[in-house]
Amino acid sequence: MLERFLMLSPRSQVACLVLLSETVVDRLRGIEGYSEAKGALRRCADWSKVQREKGDDLYSLLEDGSDESGLFNYTGYIDMEEETEQVWDCVVSTVAYTAYWAYTYEGQKYVPQTLESIDEELIEHFLVSFYTLDPSHQQIVAETIAEVESFLI
């Protein structure tokens, strides 16, 4: 599955991650950060279509330099339920991957340190989190990749 995903263009890869994340993000409903997660995925979807979002703007959705806002603040709590943690992993991975490609699209030579190591391991991590939520998600991944391939973004 990973090989097939990596054959997509970066824009298509982002579209695929957004579509997959959107299938699980509602599991955060009623949890602090849910509306931020939904909004961040919307902005990533917009980037996959028209690349107007700047890398800095997308990255600021993850962290803005303060300790009080950004999606990173909703991850990694010791007492977090595993399902919630896996959903946050999917959302944060999608936003980080999108921000990375936005910087690349802009021709930026330097990206925030958090994004420097983004590669196919992030996609593997995303898929592990996604499959942990429900093993039948492997079929959803295959269908989503096929759907995105049919649009040839």
C-alpha angles and dihedrals in degrees: 000000000000092000091053091048092050091054089066121092116259091255090052091046090054091047090052094050091048093050091049093046091049089060091062107026094089087069084077092060109131092021123109110264097029095120091046090052092050091047093048092052090050090054091048090051089051090051091052088057105041111001094226095131113092121229091241091053093050092044090052087063087067097043133345100196095269127094092233108066141037134072093274087071091067096055135080103028112159094227096044116129113248093240092053091048092051092050091049089049089055094047096045092045090052093050093044092049091048092048090050092053092044089057090047092049089052090053093244112167093198128049130180111286091247089063099042094091097048111135139124090307088072089056090048089051091049091051093048090052091045094049091046089061090058128347090217087068088088087077091049090052092051092048093047093050089049090049093050091045089055090059093047096210 
